[in-house]
Amino acid sequence: MSGPYSTKVMEHFANPRNVGEIENPDGVGNVGNPVCGDIMRMTIRVEDGVITDAKFKTFGCGAAIATSSMATELVKGKSIEEALKVTNKAVAESLGGLPPIKMHCSMLAEEALKSAIDDHLRRTTGEGLPGFKPGDYMAHEHEADEIAARLKGK
Ligand code: FES
């Protein structure tokens, strides 16, 4: 019998990579998922514009753990510009897909990463990520609205 999760999701959930916190990080992102109330903190190390390390801590579900694990793996070694292209959809694809109802969980990882990059840019250039408002989670996630409405109707 196969469940709703791919083998890769289950593997990253069972053995998440990069759990923890970087000491004296170059960027910190703290985000919450308004759909479920789960929270996440991501810390990054940036050297010469390249993300050399990324770690996360979450009080979140299995899909949030698996997507953060994959997201931190994917951004390590990437420039900030390249890391910004690591969307929640790209992360979900790398994991072999997620059930539609759990796609909002993958937003937590994307949002935490963007928030950490935003924080890094603020520290180094005085200006954050263009168009990114910390805590503005719902702004670019209409899927979450849909899911919230569905959950409410339960
Ligand atoms: Fe909250 Fe998945 S249910 S992040």
PDB file of C-alpha atoms and ligand atoms in Angstrom:
ATOM      1  CA  MET A   1       0.000   0.000   0.000  1.00  0.00           C
ATOM      2  CA  SER A   2       1.412   3.401  -0.863  1.00  0.00           C
ATOM      3  CA  GLY A   3       0.637   6.457   1.248  1.00  0.00           C
ATOM      4  CA  PRO A   4       0.234  10.027   0.035  1.00  0.00           C
ATOM      5  CA  TYR A   5       3.943  10.760   0.495  1.00  0.00           C
ATOM      6  CA  SER A   6       6.819   9.898  -1.826  1.00  0.00           C
ATOM      7  CA  THR A   7       9.711   7.797  -0.538  1.00  0.00           C
ATOM      8  CA  LYS A   8      11.910  10.906  -0.685  1.00  0.00           C
ATOM      9  CA  VAL A   9       9.520  12.925   1.509  1.00  0.00           C
ATOM     10  CA  MET A  10       9.427  10.098   4.049  1.00  0.00           C
ATOM     11  CA  GLU A  11      13.218   9.802   3.967  1.00  0.00           C
ATOM     12  CA  HIS A  12      13.788  13.535   4.554  1.00  0.00           C
ATOM     13  CA  PHE A  13      11.151  13.515   7.293  1.00  0.00           C
ATOM     14  CA  ALA A  14      12.829  10.579   9.038  1.00  0.00           C
ATOM     15  CA  ASN A  15      16.396  11.904   8.538  1.00  0.00           C
ATOM     16  CA  PRO A  16      16.131  15.661   8.104  1.00  0.00           C
ATOM     17  CA  ARG A  17      19.330  17.398   6.947  1.00  0.00           C
ATOM     18  CA  ASN A  18      20.599  20.647   8.438  1.00  0.00           C
ATOM     19  CA  VAL A  19      18.480  20.732  11.581  1.00  0.00           C
ATOM     20  CA  GLY A  20      19.666  23.290  14.116  1.00  0.00           C
ATOM     21  CA  GLU A  21      20.941  26.796  14.203  1.00  0.00           C
ATOM     22  CA  ILE A  22      24.071  28.469  12.830  1.00  0.00           C
ATOM     23  CA  GLU A  23      26.009  30.398  15.460  1.00  0.00           C
ATOM     24  CA  ASN A  24      26.342  34.101  14.649  1.00  0.00           C
ATOM     25  CA  PRO A  25      24.453  33.680  11.370  1.00  0.00           C
ATOM     26  CA  ASP A  26      24.593  36.140   8.469  1.00  0.00           C
ATOM     27  CA  GLY A  27      20.813  36.014   8.111  1.00  0.00           C
ATOM     28  CA  VAL A  28      17.858  34.834  10.194  1.00  0.00           C
ATOM     29  CA  GLY A  29      14.307  34.169   9.063  1.00  0.00           C
ATOM     30  CA  ASN A  30      11.456  33.547  11.474  1.00  0.00           C
ATOM     31  CA  VAL A  31       8.139  32.716   9.867  1.00  0.00           C
ATOM     32  CA  GLY A  32       4.769  31.270  10.750  1.00  0.00           C
ATOM     33  CA  ASN A  33       2.222  29.455   8.637  1.00  0.00           C
ATOM     34  CA  PRO A  34      -1.179  31.092   9.151  1.00  0.00           C
ATOM     35  CA  VAL A  35      -2.987  28.056   7.766  1.00  0.00           C
ATOM     36  CA  CYS A  36      -1.901  25.723  10.557  1.00  0.00           C
ATOM     37  CA  GLY A  37       0.050  27.856  13.059  1.00  0.00           C
ATOM     38  CA  ASP A  38       3.331  26.022  12.494  1.00  0.00           C
ATOM     39  CA  ILE A  39       6.528  28.049  12.851  1.00  0.00           C
ATOM     40  CA  MET A  40      10.071  27.899  11.499  1.00  0.00           C
ATOM     41  CA  ARG A  41      13.437  29.559  11.984  1.00  0.00           C
ATOM     42  CA  MET A  42      16.101  29.446   9.306  1.00  0.00           C
ATOM     43  CA  THR A  43      19.685  30.654   9.690  1.00  0.00           C
ATOM     44  CA  ILE A  44      22.163  31.107   6.856  1.00  0.00           C
ATOM     45  CA  ARG A  45      25.901  31.640   6.455  1.00  0.00           C
ATOM     46  CA  VAL A  46      26.799  33.847   3.486  1.00  0.00           C
ATOM     47  CA  GLU A  47      30.353  34.193   2.205  1.00  0.00           C
ATOM     48  CA  ASP A  48      31.109  36.399  -0.818  1.00  0.00           C
ATOM     49  CA  GLY A  49      27.456  36.333  -1.869  1.00  0.00           C
ATOM     50  CA  VAL A  50      27.244  32.542  -1.667  1.00  0.00           C
ATOM     51  CA  ILE A  51      25.151  30.627   0.867  1.00  0.00           C
ATOM     52  CA  THR A  52      27.703  28.260   2.341  1.00  0.00           C
ATOM     53  CA  ASP A  53      25.461  26.877   5.087  1.00  0.00           C
ATOM     54  CA  ALA A  54      21.777  26.817   6.006  1.00  0.00           C
ATOM     55  CA  LYS A  55      20.028  25.313   9.011  1.00  0.00           C
ATOM     56  CA  PHE A  56      16.439  25.187  10.173  1.00  0.00           C
ATOM     57  CA  LYS A  57      14.379  24.501  13.244  1.00  0.00           C
ATOM     58  CA  THR A  58      10.667  23.981  13.020  1.00  0.00           C
ATOM     59  CA  PHE A  59       7.665  23.341  15.142  1.00  0.00           C
ATOM     60  CA  GLY A  60       5.884  21.952  12.142  1.00  0.00           C
ATOM     61  CA  CYS A  61       4.494  18.920  10.382  1.00  0.00           C
ATOM     62  CA  GLY A  62       6.317  16.194   8.482  1.00  0.00           C
ATOM     63  CA  ALA A  63       5.930  17.943   5.133  1.00  0.00           C
ATOM     64  CA  ALA A  64       7.378  21.156   6.606  1.00  0.00           C
ATOM     65  CA  ILE A  65      10.351  19.193   7.953  1.00  0.00           C
ATOM     66  CA  ALA A  66      10.954  17.352   4.663  1.00  0.00           C
ATOM     67  CA  THR A  67      10.671  20.496   2.526  1.00  0.00           C
ATOM     68  CA  SER A  68      12.977  22.522   4.807  1.00  0.00           C
ATOM     69  CA  SER A  69      15.480  19.686   4.799  1.00  0.00           C
ATOM     70  CA  MET A  70      15.458  19.642   0.983  1.00  0.00           C
ATOM     71  CA  ALA A  71      15.416  23.448   0.682  1.00  0.00           C
ATOM     72  CA  THR A  72      18.507  23.836   2.893  1.00  0.00           C
ATOM     73  CA  GLU A  73      20.279  21.130   0.854  1.00  0.00           C
ATOM     74  CA  LEU A  74      19.362  22.832  -2.424  1.00  0.00           C
ATOM     75  CA  VAL A  75      20.539  26.337  -1.469  1.00  0.00           C
ATOM     76  CA  LYS A  76      23.911  25.365  -0.028  1.00  0.00           C
ATOM     77  CA  GLY A  77      26.605  26.445  -2.477  1.00  0.00           C
ATOM     78  CA  LYS A  78      24.245  28.714  -4.387  1.00  0.00           C
ATOM     79  CA  SER A  79      24.543  32.467  -4.815  1.00  0.00           C
ATOM     80  CA  ILE A  80      21.758  34.552  -3.309  1.00  0.00           C
ATOM     81  CA  GLU A  81      20.288  35.135  -6.782  1.00  0.00           C
ATOM     82  CA  GLU A  82      20.244  31.400  -7.516  1.00  0.00           C
ATOM     83  CA  ALA A  83      18.872  30.580  -4.058  1.00  0.00           C
ATOM     84  CA  LEU A  84      15.937  32.914  -4.668  1.00  0.00           C
ATOM     85  CA  LYS A  85      14.921  30.686  -7.567  1.00  0.00           C
ATOM     86  CA  VAL A  86      14.495  27.753  -5.186  1.00  0.00           C
ATOM     87  CA  THR A  87      10.734  28.050  -4.909  1.00  0.00           C
ATOM     88  CA  ASN A  88       8.425  25.853  -2.889  1.00  0.00           C
ATOM     89  CA  LYS A  89       7.382  24.159  -6.126  1.00  0.00           C
ATOM     90  CA  ALA A  90      11.004  23.397  -7.020  1.00  0.00           C
ATOM     91  CA  VAL A  91      11.529  21.942  -3.541  1.00  0.00           C
ATOM     92  CA  ALA A  92       8.350  19.847  -3.764  1.00  0.00           C
ATOM     93  CA  GLU A  93       9.438  18.571  -7.190  1.00  0.00           C
ATOM     94  CA  SER A  94      12.845  17.574  -5.841  1.00  0.00           C
ATOM     95  CA  LEU A  95      11.005  15.539  -3.230  1.00  0.00           C
ATOM     96  CA  GLY A  96       8.934  13.733  -5.831  1.00  0.00           C
ATOM     97  CA  GLY A  97       5.848  15.854  -5.180  1.00  0.00           C
ATOM     98  CA  LEU A  98       3.564  16.615  -2.243  1.00  0.00           C
ATOM     99  CA  PRO A  99      -0.164  16.016  -1.803  1.00  0.00           C
ATOM    100  CA  PRO A 100      -2.003  19.261  -2.814  1.00  0.00           C
ATOM    101  CA  ILE A 101      -3.322  19.750   0.726  1.00  0.00           C
ATOM    102  CA  LYS A 102       0.284  19.843   1.999  1.00  0.00           C
ATOM    103  CA  MET A 103       1.653  22.342  -0.541  1.00  0.00           C
ATOM    104  CA  HIS A 104       1.111  25.168   1.951  1.00  0.00           C
ATOM    105  CA  CYS A 105       3.654  23.455   4.224  1.00  0.00           C
ATOM    106  CA  SER A 106       6.333  23.857   1.557  1.00  0.00           C
ATOM    107  CA  MET A 107       5.682  27.628   1.609  1.00  0.00           C
ATOM    108  CA  LEU A 108       7.020  27.732   5.143  1.00  0.00           C
ATOM    109  CA  ALA A 109      10.492  26.696   3.918  1.00  0.00           C
ATOM    110  CA  GLU A 110      10.435  29.149   1.000  1.00  0.00           C
ATOM    111  CA  GLU A 111       9.250  31.965   3.218  1.00  0.00           C
ATOM    112  CA  ALA A 112      11.854  31.208   5.899  1.00  0.00           C
ATOM    113  CA  LEU A 113      14.627  31.193   3.296  1.00  0.00           C
ATOM    114  CA  LYS A 114      13.446  34.457   1.725  1.00  0.00           C
ATOM    115  CA  SER A 115      13.151  36.003   5.161  1.00  0.00           C
ATOM    116  CA  ALA A 116      16.729  34.945   6.043  1.00  0.00           C
ATOM    117  CA  ILE A 117      18.012  36.401   2.751  1.00  0.00           C
ATOM    118  CA  ASP A 118      15.995  39.574   3.377  1.00  0.00           C
ATOM    119  CA  ASP A 119      17.599  39.863   6.814  1.00  0.00           C
ATOM    120  CA  HIS A 120      21.072  39.305   5.339  1.00  0.00           C
ATOM    121  CA  LEU A 121      20.543  42.005   2.700  1.00  0.00           C
ATOM    122  CA  ARG A 122      19.270  44.425   5.338  1.00  0.00           C
ATOM    123  CA  ARG A 123      22.391  43.827   7.430  1.00  0.00           C
ATOM    124  CA  THR A 124      24.818  44.189   4.541  1.00  0.00           C
ATOM    125  CA  THR A 125      23.206  46.746   2.219  1.00  0.00           C
ATOM    126  CA  GLY A 126      20.614  48.427   4.443  1.00  0.00           C
ATOM    127  CA  GLU A 127      17.890  47.366   2.050  1.00  0.00           C
ATOM    128  CA  GLY A 128      15.862  44.177   2.115  1.00  0.00           C
ATOM    129  CA  LEU A 129      14.689  41.871  -0.619  1.00  0.00           C
ATOM    130  CA  PRO A 130      12.664  43.885  -3.145  1.00  0.00           C
ATOM    131  CA  GLY A 131       8.957  43.205  -2.771  1.00  0.00           C
ATOM    132  CA  PHE A 132       9.399  41.005   0.291  1.00  0.00           C
ATOM    133  CA  LYS A 133       7.520  41.965   3.413  1.00  0.00           C
ATOM    134  CA  PRO A 134       8.454  39.873   6.444  1.00  0.00           C
ATOM    135  CA  GLY A 135       5.393  38.167   7.825  1.00  0.00           C
ATOM    136  CA  ASP A 136       3.438  38.794   4.651  1.00  0.00           C
ATOM    137  CA  TYR A 137       3.065  35.084   4.121  1.00  0.00           C
ATOM    138  CA  MET A 138      -0.359  35.083   2.502  1.00  0.00           C
ATOM    139  CA  ALA A 139       0.513  37.781  -0.025  1.00  0.00           C
ATOM    140  CA  HIS A 140       1.877  35.399  -2.594  1.00  0.00           C
ATOM    141  CA  GLU A 141       0.168  32.202  -1.599  1.00  0.00           C
ATOM    142  CA  HIS A 142      -3.381  31.976  -2.836  1.00  0.00           C
ATOM    143  CA  GLU A 143      -3.237  28.224  -2.537  1.00  0.00           C
ATOM    144  CA  ALA A 144      -3.127  28.753   1.230  1.00  0.00           C
ATOM    145  CA  ASP A 145      -6.384  30.738   1.115  1.00  0.00           C
ATOM    146  CA  GLU A 146      -8.046  27.891  -0.642  1.00  0.00           C
ATOM    147  CA  ILE A 147      -6.777  25.366   1.873  1.00  0.00           C
ATOM    148  CA  ALA A 148      -7.751  27.561   4.821  1.00  0.00           C
ATOM    149  CA  ALA A 149     -11.272  27.808   3.431  1.00  0.00           C
ATOM    150  CA  ARG A 150     -11.414  24.063   2.954  1.00  0.00           C
ATOM    151  CA  LEU A 151     -10.211  23.400   6.491  1.00  0.00           C
ATOM    152  CA  LYS A 152     -12.780  25.829   7.860  1.00  0.00           C
ATOM    153  CA  GLY A 153     -15.547  23.981   6.042  1.00  0.00           C
ATOM    154  CA  LYS A 154     -14.646  20.716   7.795  1.00  0.00           C
TER     155      LYS A 154
HETATM  156 FE1  FES B   1       1.670  23.243   9.244  1.00  0.00          FE
HETATM  157 FE2  FES B   1       2.373  21.525   7.448  1.00  0.00          FE
HETATM  158  S1  FES B   1       0.564  21.453   8.635  1.00  0.00           S
HETATM  159  S2  FES B   1       3.354  23.359   7.958  1.00  0.00           S
END
